[in-house]
GROMACS .gro file of C-alpha atoms in nm:
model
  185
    1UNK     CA    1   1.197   0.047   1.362
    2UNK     CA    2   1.564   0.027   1.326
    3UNK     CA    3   1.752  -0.184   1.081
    4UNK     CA    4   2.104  -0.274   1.127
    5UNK     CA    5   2.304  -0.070   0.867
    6UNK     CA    6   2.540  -0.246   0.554
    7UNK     CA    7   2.478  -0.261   0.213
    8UNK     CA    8   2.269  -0.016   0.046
    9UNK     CA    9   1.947  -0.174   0.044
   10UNK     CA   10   1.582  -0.073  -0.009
   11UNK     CA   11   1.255  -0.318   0.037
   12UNK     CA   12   0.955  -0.252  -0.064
   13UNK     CA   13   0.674  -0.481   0.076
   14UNK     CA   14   0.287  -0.494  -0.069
   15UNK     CA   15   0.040  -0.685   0.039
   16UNK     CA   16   0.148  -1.003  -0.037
   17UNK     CA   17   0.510  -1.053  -0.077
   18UNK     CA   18   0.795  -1.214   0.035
   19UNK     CA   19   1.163  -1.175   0.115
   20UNK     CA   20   1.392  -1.235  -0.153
   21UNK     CA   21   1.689  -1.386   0.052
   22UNK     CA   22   1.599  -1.626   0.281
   23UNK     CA   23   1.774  -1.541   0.590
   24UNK     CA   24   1.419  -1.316   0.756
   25UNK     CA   25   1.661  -1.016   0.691
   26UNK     CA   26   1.636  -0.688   0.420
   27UNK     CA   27   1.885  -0.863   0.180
   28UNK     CA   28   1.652  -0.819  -0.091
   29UNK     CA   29   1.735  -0.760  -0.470
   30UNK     CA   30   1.605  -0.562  -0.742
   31UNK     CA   31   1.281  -0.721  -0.896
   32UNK     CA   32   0.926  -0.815  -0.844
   33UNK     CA   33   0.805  -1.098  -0.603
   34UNK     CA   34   0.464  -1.208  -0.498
   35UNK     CA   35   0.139  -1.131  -0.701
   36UNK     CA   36  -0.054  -0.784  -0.762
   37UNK     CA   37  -0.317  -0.781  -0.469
   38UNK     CA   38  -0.619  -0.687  -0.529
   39UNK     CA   39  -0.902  -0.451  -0.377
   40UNK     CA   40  -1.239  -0.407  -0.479
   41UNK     CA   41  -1.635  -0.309  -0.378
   42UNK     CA   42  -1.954  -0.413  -0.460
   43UNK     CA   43  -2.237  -0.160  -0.440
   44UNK     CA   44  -2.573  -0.220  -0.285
   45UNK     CA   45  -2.830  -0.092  -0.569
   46UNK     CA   46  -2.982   0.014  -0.282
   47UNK     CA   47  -2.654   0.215  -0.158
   48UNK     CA   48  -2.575   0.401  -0.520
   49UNK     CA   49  -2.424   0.713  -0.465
   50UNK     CA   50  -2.569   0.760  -0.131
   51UNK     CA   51  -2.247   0.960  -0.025
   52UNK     CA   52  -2.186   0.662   0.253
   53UNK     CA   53  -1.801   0.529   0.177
   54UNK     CA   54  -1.750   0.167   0.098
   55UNK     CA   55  -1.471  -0.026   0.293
   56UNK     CA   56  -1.316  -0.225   0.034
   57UNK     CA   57  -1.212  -0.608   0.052
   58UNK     CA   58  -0.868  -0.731  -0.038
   59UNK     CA   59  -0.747  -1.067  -0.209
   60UNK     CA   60  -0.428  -1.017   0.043
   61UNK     CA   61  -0.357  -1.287   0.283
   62UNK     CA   62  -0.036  -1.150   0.417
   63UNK     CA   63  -0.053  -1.038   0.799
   64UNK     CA   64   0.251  -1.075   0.972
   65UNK     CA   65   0.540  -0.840   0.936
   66UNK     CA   66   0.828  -0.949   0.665
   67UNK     CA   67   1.057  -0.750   0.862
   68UNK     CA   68   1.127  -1.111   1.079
   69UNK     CA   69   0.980  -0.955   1.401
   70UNK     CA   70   0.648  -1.128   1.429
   71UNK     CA   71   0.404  -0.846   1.467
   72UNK     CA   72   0.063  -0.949   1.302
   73UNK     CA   73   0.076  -0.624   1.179
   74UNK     CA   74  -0.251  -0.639   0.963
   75UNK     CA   75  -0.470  -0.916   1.198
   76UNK     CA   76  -0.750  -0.864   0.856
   77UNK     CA   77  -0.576  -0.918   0.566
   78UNK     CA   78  -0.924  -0.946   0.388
   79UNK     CA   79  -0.977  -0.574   0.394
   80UNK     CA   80  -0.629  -0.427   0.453
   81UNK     CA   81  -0.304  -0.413   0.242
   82UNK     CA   82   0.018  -0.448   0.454
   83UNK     CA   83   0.263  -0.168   0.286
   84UNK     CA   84   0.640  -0.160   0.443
   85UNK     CA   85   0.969   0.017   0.329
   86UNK     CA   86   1.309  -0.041   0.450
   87UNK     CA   87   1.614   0.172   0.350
   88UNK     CA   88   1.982   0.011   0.488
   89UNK     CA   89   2.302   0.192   0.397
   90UNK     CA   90   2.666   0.208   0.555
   91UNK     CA   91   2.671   0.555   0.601
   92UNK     CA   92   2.549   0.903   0.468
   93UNK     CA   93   2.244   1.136   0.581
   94UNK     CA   94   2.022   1.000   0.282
   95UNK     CA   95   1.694   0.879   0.297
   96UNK     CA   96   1.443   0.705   0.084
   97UNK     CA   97   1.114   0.835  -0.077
   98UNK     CA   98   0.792   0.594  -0.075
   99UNK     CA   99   0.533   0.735  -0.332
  100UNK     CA  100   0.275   0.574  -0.485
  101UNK     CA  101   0.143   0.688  -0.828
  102UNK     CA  102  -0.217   0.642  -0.953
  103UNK     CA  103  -0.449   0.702  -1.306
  104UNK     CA  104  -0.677   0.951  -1.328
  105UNK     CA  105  -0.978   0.691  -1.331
  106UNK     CA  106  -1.074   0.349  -1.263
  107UNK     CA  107  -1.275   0.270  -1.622
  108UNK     CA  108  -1.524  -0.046  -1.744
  109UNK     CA  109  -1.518  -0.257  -2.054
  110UNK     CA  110  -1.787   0.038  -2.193
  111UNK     CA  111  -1.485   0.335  -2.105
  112UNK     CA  112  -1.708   0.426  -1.847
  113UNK     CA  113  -1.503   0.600  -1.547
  114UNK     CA  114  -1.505   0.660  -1.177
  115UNK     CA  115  -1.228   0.933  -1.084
  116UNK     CA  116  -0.954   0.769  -0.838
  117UNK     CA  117  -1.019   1.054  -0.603
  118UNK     CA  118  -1.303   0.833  -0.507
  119UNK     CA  119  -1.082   0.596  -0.368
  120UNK     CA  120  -0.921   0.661  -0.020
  121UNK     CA  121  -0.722   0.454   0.284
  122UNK     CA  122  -0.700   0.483   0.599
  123UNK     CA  123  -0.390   0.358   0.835
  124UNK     CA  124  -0.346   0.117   1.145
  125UNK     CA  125  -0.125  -0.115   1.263
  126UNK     CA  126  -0.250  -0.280   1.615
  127UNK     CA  127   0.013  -0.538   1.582
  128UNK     CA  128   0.360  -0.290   1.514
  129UNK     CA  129   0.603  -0.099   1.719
  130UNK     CA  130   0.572   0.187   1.492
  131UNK     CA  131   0.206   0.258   1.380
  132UNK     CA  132   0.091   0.479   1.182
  133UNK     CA  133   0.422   0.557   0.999
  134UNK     CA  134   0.282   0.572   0.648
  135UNK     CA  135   0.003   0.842   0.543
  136UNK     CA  136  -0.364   0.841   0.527
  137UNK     CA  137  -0.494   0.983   0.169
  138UNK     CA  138  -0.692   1.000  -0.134
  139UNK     CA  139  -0.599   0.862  -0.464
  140UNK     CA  140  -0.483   1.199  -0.678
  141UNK     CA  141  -0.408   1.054  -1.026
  142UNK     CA  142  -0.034   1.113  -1.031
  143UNK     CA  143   0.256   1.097  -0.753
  144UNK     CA  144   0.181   1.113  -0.427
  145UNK     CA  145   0.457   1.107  -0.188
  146UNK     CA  146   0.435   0.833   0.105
  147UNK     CA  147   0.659   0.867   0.386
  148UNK     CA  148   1.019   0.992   0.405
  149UNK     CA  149   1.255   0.669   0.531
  150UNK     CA  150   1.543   0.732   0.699
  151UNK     CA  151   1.908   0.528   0.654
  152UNK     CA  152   1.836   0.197   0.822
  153UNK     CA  153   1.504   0.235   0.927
  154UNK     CA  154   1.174  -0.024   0.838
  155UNK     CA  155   0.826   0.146   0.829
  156UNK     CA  156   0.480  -0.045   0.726
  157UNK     CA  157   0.108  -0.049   0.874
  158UNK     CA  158  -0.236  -0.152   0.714
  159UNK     CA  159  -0.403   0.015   0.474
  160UNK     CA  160  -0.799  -0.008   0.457
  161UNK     CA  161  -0.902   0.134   0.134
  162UNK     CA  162  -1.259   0.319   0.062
  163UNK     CA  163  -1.522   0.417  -0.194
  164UNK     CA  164  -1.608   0.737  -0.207
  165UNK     CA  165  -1.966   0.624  -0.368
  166UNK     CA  166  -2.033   1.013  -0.389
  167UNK     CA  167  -2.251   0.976  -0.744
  168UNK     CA  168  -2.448   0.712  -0.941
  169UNK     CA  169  -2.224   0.500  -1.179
  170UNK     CA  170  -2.276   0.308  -1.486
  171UNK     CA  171  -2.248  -0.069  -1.362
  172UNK     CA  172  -1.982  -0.244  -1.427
  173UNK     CA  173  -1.639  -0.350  -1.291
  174UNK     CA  174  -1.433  -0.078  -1.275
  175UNK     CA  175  -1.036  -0.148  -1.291
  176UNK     CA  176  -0.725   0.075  -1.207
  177UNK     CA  177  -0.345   0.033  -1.093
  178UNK     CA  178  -0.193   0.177  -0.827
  179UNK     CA  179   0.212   0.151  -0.814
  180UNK     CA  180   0.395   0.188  -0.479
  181UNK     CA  181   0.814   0.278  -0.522
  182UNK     CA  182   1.064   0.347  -0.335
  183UNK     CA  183   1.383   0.512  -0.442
  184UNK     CA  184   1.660   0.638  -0.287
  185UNK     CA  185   1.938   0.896  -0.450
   0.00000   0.00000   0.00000
């Protein structure tokens, strides 16, 4: 959707998060707010490395569109992630990059690992104007680029993340970070 144009700006929205300025616009600022979502599975013992995929939950709550429109973008925050990126600028053919970078594994307590190829998401967003915007993938252990975002443009839609559950793992709880950016030149 289209953004109207001043400042340079970028905002970068994940699960749940809020606006830094309080005026429902982009006039965010450099920085961090709202807390690190996140996403996990339990296995069935019965289910262990069947080769089914496990939807994941989410600890995110947030389901209606910081962008100040309204949309209930993600209508299940309990197993989605909303993910937006806005880029505003005066002028200039520049755009922003949204990538997300990954580990190579998700590991235990024991250093047991799962690779984070294992780890997937799909993309929806019933309740936006502009679905869809941000790519499907799988978890690669490094950079992976997002979406291109034009000069005063706003993208986000749901992402339902999955378990690959391809072999049999040690038990445990298995942790990993994921880090979304955007960055413009």
């Amino acid at each position: 959707m289209s953004i109207t144009s001043g400042s340079r700006r970028l905002f970068l929205h994940v699960g749940n998060g809020a606006l830094s300025g309080s005026s429902g616009t982009l006039n965010g600022t450099t920085g961090r707010s709202g807390p690190v979502n996140l996403v996990a599975v339990t296995v069935p013992a019965a289910q262990l490395g069947n080769g089914t995929p496990l939807a994941m939950t989410s600890d995110s709550t947030q389901n209606i569109s910081l962008y100040g429109d309204g949309n209930n973008t993600c209508p299940t925050p309990a197993s989605q992630v909303m993910v937006g990126a806005g880029y505003r600028r005066n002028s200039g053919a520049a755009n922003a990059n949204l990538t997300v970078s990954s580990p190579a594994n998700l590991t235990n307590a024991n250093g047991d690992t799962i690779p984070i190829g294992q780890i997937s998401w799909t993309v929806a967003a019933p309740g936006s104007g502009v679905p869809n915007v941000i790519a499907p993938g799988t978890f690669n252990g490094g950079i992976q680029n997002l979406a291109t975002v034009p000069g005063n443009t706003y993208l986000e839609n749901c992402h339902t993340f999955f378990y690959a559950n391809s072999d049999v793992r040690a038990a445990g709880t298995y942790n990993g970070r994921v880090t979304y950016t955007l960055a413009s030149p």
